Short mmCIF file of C-alpha atoms in Angstrom, two decimals:
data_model
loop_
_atom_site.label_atom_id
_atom_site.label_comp_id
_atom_site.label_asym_id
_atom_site.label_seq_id
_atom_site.Cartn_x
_atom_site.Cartn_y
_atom_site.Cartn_z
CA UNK A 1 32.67 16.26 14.64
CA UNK A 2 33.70 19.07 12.06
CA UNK A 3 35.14 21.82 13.23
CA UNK A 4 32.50 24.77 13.69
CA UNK A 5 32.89 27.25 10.99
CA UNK A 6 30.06 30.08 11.49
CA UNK A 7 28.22 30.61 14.26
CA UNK A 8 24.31 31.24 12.38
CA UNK A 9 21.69 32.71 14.25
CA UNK A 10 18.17 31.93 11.74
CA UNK A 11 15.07 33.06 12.52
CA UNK A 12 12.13 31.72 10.52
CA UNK A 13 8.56 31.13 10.87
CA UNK A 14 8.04 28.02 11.90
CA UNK A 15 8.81 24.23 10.93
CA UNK A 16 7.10 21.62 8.67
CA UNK A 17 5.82 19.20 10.79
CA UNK A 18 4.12 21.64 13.39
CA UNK A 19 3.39 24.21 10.55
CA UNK A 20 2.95 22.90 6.80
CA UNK A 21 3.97 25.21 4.04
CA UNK A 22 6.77 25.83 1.45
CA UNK A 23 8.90 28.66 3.08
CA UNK A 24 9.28 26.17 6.51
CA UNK A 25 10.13 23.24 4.00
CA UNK A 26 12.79 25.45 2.80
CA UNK A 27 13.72 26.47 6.33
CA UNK A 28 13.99 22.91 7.57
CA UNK A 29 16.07 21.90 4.76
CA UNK A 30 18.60 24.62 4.39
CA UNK A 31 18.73 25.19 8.54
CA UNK A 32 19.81 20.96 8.27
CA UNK A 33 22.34 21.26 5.68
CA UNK A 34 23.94 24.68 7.45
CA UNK A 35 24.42 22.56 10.36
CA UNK A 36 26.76 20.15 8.63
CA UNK A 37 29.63 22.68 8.88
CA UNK A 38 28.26 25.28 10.79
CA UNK A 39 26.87 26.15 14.71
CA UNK A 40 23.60 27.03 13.52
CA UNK A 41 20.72 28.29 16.41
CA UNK A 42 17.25 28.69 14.50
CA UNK A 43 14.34 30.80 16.26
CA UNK A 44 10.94 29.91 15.23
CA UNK A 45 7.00 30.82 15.92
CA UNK A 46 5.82 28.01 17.61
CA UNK A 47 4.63 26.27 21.20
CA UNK A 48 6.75 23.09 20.97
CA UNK A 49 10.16 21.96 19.90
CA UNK A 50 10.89 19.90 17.20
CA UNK A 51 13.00 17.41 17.00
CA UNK A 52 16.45 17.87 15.04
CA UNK A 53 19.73 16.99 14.02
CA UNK A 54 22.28 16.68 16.58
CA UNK A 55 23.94 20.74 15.35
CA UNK A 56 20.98 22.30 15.11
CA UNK A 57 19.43 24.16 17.92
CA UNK A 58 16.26 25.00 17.48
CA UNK A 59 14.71 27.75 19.96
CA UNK A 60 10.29 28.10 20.12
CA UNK A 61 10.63 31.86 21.42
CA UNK A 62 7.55 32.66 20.63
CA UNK A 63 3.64 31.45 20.36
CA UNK A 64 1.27 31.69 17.24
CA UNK A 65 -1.43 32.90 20.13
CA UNK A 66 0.76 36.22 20.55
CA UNK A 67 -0.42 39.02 18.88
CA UNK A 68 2.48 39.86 15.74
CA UNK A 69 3.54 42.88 18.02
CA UNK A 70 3.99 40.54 21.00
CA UNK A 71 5.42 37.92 18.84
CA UNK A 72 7.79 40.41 17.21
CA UNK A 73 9.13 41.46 20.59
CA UNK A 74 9.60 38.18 22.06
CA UNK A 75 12.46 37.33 18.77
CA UNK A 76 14.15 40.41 19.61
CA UNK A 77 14.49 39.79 23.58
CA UNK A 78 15.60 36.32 22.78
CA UNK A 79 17.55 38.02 20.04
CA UNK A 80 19.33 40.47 22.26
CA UNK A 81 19.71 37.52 25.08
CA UNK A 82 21.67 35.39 22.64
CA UNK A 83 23.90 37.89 21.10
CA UNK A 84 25.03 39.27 24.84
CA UNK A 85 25.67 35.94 25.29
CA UNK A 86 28.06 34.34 22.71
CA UNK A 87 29.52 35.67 19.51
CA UNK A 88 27.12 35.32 16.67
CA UNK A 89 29.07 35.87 13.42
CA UNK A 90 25.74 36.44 10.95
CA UNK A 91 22.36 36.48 11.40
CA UNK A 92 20.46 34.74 8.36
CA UNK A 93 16.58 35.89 8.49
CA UNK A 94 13.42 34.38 6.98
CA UNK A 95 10.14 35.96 7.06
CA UNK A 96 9.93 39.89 7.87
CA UNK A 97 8.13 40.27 10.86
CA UNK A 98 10.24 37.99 12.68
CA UNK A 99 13.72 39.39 10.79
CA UNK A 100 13.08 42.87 12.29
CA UNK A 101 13.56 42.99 15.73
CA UNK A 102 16.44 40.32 15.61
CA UNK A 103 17.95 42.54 12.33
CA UNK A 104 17.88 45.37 14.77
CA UNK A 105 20.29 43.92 17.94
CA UNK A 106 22.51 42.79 14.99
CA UNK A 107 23.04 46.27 13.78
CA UNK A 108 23.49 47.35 16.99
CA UNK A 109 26.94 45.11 17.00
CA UNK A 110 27.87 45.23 13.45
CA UNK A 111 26.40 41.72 12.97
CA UNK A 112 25.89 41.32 9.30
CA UNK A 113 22.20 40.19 8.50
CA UNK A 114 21.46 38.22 5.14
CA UNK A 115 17.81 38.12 4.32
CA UNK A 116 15.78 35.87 2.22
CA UNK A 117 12.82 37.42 0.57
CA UNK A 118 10.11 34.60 -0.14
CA UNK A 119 7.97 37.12 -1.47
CA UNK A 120 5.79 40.31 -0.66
CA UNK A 121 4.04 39.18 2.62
CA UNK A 122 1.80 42.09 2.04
CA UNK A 123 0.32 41.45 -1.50
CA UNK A 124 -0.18 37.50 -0.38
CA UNK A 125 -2.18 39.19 2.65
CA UNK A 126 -3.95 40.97 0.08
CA UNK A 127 -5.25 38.41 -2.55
CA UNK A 128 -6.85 36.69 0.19
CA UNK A 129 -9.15 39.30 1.72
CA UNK A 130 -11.31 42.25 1.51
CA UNK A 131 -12.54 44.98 3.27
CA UNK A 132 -11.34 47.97 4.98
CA UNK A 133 -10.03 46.05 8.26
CA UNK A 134 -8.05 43.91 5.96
CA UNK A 135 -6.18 46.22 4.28
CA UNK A 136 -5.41 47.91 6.89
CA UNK A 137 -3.45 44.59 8.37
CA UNK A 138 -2.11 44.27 4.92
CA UNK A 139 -0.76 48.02 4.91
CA UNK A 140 1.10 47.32 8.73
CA UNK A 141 2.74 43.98 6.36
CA UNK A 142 4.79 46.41 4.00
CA UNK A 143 5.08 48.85 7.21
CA UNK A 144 7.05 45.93 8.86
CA UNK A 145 8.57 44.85 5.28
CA UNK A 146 9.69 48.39 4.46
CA UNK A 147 11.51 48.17 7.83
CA UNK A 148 13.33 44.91 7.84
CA UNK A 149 14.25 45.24 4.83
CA UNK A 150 16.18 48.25 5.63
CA UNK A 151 18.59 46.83 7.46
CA UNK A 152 19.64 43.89 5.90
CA UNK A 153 23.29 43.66 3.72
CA UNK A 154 22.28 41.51 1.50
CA UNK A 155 19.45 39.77 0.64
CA UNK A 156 18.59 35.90 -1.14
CA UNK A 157 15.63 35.33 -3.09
CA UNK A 158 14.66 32.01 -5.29
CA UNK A 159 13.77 33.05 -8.39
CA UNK A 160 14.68 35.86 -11.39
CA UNK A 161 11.20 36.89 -10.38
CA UNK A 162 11.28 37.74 -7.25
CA UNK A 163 14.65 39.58 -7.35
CA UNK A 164 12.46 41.41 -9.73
CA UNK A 165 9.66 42.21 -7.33
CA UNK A 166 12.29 43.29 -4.88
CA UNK A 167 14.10 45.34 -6.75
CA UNK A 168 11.08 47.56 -8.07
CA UNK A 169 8.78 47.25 -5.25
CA UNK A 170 10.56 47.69 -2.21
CA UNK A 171 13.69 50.02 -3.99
CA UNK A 172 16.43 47.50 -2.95
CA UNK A 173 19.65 47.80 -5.62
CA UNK A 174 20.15 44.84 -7.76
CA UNK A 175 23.39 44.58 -6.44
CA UNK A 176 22.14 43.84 -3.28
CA UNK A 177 20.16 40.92 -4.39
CA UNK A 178 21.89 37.11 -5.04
CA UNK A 179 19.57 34.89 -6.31
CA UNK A 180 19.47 31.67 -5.13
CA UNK A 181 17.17 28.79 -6.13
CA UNK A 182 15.56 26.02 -3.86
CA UNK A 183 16.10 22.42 -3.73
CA UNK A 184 14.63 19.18 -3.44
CA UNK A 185 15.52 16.67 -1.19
CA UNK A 186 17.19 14.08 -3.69
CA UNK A 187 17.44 11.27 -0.74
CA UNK A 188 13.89 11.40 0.18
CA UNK A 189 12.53 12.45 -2.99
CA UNK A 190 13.19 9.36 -5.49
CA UNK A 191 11.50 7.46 -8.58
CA UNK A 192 9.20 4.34 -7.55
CA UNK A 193 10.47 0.86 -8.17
CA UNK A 194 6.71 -0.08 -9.00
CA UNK A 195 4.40 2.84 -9.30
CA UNK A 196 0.95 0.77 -9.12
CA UNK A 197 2.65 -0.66 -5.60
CA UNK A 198 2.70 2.76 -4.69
CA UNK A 199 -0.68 3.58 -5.81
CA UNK A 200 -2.42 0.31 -4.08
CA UNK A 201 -0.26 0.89 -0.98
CA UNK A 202 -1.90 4.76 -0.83
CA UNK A 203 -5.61 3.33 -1.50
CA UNK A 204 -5.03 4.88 -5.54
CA UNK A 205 -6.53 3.79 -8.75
CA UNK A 206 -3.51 1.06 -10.38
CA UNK A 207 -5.01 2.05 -13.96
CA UNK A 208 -6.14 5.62 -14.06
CA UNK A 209 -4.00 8.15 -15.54
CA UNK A 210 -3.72 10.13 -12.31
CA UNK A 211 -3.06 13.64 -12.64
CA UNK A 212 -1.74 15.23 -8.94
CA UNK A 213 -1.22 18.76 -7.38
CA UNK A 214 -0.69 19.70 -3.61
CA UNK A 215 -1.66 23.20 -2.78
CA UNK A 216 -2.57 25.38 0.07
CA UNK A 217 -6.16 25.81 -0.77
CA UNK A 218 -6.59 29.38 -1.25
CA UNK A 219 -7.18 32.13 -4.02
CA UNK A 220 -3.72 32.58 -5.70
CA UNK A 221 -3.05 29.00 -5.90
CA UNK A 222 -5.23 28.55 -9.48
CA UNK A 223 -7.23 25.76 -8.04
CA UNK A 224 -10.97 27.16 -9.24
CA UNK A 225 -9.14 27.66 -12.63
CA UNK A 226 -7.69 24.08 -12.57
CA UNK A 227 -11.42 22.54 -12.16
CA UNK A 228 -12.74 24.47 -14.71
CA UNK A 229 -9.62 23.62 -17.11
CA UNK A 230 -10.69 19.90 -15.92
CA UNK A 231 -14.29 20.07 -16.78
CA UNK A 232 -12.72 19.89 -21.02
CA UNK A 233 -10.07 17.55 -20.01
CA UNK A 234 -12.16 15.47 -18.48
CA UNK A 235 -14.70 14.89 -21.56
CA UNK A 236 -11.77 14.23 -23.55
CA UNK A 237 -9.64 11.76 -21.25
CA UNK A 238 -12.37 9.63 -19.50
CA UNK A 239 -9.73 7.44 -17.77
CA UNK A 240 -8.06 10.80 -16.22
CA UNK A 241 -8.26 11.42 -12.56
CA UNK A 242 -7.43 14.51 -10.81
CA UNK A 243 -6.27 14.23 -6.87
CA UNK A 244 -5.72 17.77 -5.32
CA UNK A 245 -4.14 17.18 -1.97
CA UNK A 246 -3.83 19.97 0.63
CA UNK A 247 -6.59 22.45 3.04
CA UNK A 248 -7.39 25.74 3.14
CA UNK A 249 -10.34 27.88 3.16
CA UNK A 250 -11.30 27.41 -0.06
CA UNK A 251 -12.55 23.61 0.98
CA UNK A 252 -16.01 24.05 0.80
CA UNK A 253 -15.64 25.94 -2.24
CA UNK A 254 -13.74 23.43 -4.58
CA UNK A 255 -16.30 21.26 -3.05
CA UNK A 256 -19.28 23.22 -4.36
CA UNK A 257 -17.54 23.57 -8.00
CA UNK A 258 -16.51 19.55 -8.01
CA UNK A 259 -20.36 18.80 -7.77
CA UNK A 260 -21.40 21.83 -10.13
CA UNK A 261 -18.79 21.05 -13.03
CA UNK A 262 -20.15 17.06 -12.50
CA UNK A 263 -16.85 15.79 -11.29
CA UNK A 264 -17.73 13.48 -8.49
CA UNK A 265 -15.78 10.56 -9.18
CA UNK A 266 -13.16 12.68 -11.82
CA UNK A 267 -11.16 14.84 -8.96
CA UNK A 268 -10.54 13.98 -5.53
CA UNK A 269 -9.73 16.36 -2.44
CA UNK A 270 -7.25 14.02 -0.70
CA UNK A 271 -7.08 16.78 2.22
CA UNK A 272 -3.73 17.57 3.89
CA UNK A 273 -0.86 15.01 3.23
CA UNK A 274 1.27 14.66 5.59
CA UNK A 275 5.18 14.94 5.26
CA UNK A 276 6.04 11.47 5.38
CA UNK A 277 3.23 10.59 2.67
CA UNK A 278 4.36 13.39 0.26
CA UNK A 279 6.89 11.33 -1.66
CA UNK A 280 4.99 8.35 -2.51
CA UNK A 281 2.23 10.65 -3.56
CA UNK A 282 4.42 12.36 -6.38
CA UNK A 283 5.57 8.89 -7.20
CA UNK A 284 2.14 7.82 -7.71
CA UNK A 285 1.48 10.34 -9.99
CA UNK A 286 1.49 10.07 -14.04
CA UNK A 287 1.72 14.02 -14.33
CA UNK A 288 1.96 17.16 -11.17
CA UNK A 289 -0.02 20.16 -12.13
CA UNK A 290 1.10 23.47 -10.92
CA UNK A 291 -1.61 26.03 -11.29
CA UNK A 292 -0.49 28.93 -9.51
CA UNK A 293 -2.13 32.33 -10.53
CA UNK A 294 0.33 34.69 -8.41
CA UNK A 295 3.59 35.11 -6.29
CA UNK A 296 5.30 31.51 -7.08
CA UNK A 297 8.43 32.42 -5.79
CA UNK A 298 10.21 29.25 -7.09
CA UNK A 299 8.60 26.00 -7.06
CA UNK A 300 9.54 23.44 -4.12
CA UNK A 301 6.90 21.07 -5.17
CA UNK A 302 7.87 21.01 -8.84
CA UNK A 303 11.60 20.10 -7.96
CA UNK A 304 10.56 17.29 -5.37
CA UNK A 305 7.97 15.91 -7.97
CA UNK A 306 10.69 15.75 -10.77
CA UNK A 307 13.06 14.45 -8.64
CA UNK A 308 10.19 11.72 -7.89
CA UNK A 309 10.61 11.10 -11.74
CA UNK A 310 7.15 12.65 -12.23
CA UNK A 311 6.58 15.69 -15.05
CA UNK A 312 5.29 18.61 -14.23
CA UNK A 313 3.44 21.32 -15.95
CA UNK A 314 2.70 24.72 -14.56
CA UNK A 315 1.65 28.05 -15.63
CA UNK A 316 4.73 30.74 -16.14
CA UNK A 317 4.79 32.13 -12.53
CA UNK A 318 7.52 33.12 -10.53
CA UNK A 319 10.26 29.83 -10.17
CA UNK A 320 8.68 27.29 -12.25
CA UNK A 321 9.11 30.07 -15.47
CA UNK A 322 12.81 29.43 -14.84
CA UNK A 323 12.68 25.90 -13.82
CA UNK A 324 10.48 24.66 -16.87
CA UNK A 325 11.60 27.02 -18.92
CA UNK A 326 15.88 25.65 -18.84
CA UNK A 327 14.22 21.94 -18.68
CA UNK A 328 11.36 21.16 -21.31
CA UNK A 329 9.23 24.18 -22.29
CA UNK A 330 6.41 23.24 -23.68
CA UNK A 331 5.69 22.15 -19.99
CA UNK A 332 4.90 25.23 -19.39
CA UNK A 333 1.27 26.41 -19.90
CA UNK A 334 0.64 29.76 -22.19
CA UNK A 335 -0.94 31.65 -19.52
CA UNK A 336 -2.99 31.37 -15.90
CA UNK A 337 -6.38 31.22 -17.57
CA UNK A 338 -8.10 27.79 -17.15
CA UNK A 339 -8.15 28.08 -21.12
CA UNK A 340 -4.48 28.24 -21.16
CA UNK A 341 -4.50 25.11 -18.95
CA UNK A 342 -7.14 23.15 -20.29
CA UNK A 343 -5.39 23.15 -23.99
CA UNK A 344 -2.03 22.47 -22.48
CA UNK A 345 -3.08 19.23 -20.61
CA UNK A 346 -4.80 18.58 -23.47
CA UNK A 347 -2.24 18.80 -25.27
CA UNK A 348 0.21 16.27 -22.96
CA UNK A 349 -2.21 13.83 -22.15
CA UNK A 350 -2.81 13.37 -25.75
CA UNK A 351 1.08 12.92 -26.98
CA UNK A 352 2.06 10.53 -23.50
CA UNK A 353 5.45 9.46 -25.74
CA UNK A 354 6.49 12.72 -25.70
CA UNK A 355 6.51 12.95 -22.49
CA UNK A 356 10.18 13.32 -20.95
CA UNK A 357 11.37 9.94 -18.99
CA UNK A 358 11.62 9.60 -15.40
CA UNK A 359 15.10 9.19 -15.39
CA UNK A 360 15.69 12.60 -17.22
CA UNK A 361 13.28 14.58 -14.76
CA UNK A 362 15.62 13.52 -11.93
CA UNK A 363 18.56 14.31 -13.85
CA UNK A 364 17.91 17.37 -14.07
CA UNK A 365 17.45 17.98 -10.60
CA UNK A 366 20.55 16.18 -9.29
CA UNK A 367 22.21 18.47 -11.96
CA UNK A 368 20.51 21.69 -10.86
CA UNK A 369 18.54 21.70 -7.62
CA UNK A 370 20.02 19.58 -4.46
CA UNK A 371 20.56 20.96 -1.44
CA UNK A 372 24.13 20.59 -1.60
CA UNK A 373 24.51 23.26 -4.26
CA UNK A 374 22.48 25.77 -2.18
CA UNK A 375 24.66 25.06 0.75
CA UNK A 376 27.60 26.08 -1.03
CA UNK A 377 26.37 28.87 -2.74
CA UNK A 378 25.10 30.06 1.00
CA UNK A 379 27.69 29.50 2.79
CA UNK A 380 29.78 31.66 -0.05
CA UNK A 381 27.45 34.64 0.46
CA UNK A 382 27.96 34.54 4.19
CA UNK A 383 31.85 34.63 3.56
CA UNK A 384 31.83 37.77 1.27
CA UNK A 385 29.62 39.39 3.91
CA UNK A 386 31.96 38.75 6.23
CA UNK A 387 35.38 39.42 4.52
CA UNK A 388 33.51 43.16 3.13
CA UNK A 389 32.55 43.97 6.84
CA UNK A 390 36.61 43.41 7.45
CA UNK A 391 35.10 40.98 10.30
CA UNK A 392 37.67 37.64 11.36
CA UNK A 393 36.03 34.42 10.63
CA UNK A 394 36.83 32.27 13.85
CA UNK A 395 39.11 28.69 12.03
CA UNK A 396 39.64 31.54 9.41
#
């Protein structure tokens, strides 16, 4: 066993496979790789323990029943518990509401505290809901941003974009902000020996060109603009299918619009896919769409589709602006509008040899976006904390 290096306290929301979502993706993967070379103890929102790797520690300290005040109290005692307890050399934060009490007991002992900003919990809040008892909830989110964010030394964020948002919206100086982009997991995410395998093994279509995206099924996801985009593409590719896999509370919605739009049979709500299906849906795919109107902070499922071998298109949000953008392009839609999208699948489905090979999606990945490089590049931010703070790193 390596020799411990840092000893990490994390606190994050919660974990994949008790909690679906991108940021707890993220926090999986980068709490796993820490724990290579590192004593790493992870606090998370949840009622059960998942299982881990044999260096990580993972701590439930808290239930998704509590109230966010009770919640927020219960990572600070366990917080204050822990550092009384053994020396913690950083703490490494995820998700504000959970950062703040923790971020507090740090300052209290000159524990540096890294944040990550996955974007403005408050405007996310916002897009989905109306009325005057919802934005009140929405104005306690920046509240509880405004005062995490206070007292962290330096923060990571995933995309150009969002050190943008950051910067302007919240007043943090741009030297204060290291941007740092997301990964894909290269050993479970990997082309298909024989994609129609794939597809009869998942209950798919072995001749349709199958068009795939996997969304949280809410407003600021673009998937109401992705069926109307499909209502043209449709007409003009009658062998193209559309599978949108996730849930949400927009269900009975895209429902409603499938039927209206006269799409029975041309899209398919797959529902939630679980973790362990996820890969050999990307492989599956002939093309990922990523429709996202808003706050696209970088992109996980466009890196773990390429990686896949699979192409994606997306509008220029957030992280796929930069990811696209240094790969191919004119995989990038003009705008959000389901205009904008409509032409540009069009436009792709149409020229199929154009199309860049499976081969040089991954490349591009294992050139740019493993886990590996964000380990580094993490594990080098903690450092300069460190050595600026004049603090001893224990092996050091």
């Amino acid at each position: 066993m390596p020799q411990d290096n840092l000893h990490i306290l994390t606190t994050g929301l919660s974990w994949p496979t008790l909690q679906p979502g991108g940021l707890n993706t993220y926090f999986q993967s980068i709490c796993e790789k820490l724990a290579g070379n590192n004593r790493l103890q992870a606090f998370i929102c949840s009622a059960e323990r998942p299982a881990t790797r044999n260096r990580l520690a993972i701590h439930p300290v808290a239930s998704p029943r509590m109230s966010i005040y009770r919640r927020q109290q219960k990572f600070r005692q366990h917080s204050r518990l822990l550092m009384d307890k053994e020396q913690i050399d950083i703490v490494y934060s995820h998700f504000a509401p959970y950062s703040l009490g923790t971020a507090k007991e740090a300052k209290k002992r000159n524990i540096p505290v890294v944040m990550v900003f996955h974007g403005p919990w408050n405007q996310e809040m916002r897009i989905e809901g109306a009325g005057l008892k919802h934005a009140l909830k929405t104005w306690m989110a920046l509240r509880i941003e405004r005062q995490a964010y206070a007292l962290a030394d330096l923060f990571i964020v995933l995309s150009e974009t969002f050190r943008q948002i950051l910067h302007k919206q919240y007043g943090i100086p741009l030297e204060k902000i290291v941007v740092i982009p997301g990964a894909a997991n290269v050993e479970r995410f990997f082309p298909p020996e024989d994609k129609r395998a794939v597809r009869r093994k998942l209950g798919l279509d072995e001749s349709a060109l199958t068009v795939l995206t996997v969304r949280r099924l809410v407003n600021r996801m673009g998937l109401q603009q992705l069926l109307e985009a499909w209502r043209q593409v449709a007409d003009r590719f009658p062998e193209a299918v559309l599978l949108i896999g996730g849930k949400g509370h927009l269900k009975e919605e895209l429902e409603g619009l499938i039927i209206e739009y006269g799409l029975s049979g041309r899209v398919k709500l797959l529902g939630y896919i679980p973790e362990e299906q996820l890969g050999s849906y990307y492989q599956a795919a002939d093309l990922f769409v990523v429709p996202s109107q808003a706050l696209e902070g970088f992109g996980l499922i466009t890196v773990e589709a390429m990686a896949c071998g699979t192409p994606v298109m997306a509008t220029p949000v957030g992280g796929n602006q930069e990811i696209l953008g240094n790969f191919r392009k004119e995989l990038l839609f003009a705008g959000t509008g389901s205009g904008d999208i409509a032409q540009g699948l069009a436009q792709m489905l149409s020229r199929r040899e154009e199309w860049p090979t499976p081969q040089e999606c991954r490349q591009f990945i294992l050139e740019h976006y493993t886990w590996e490089h964000v380990t580094r590049k993490m594990e080098h931010v903690f450092h300069s904390v460190l050595e600026e703070r004049g603090r001893r790193v224990r092996g050091s």
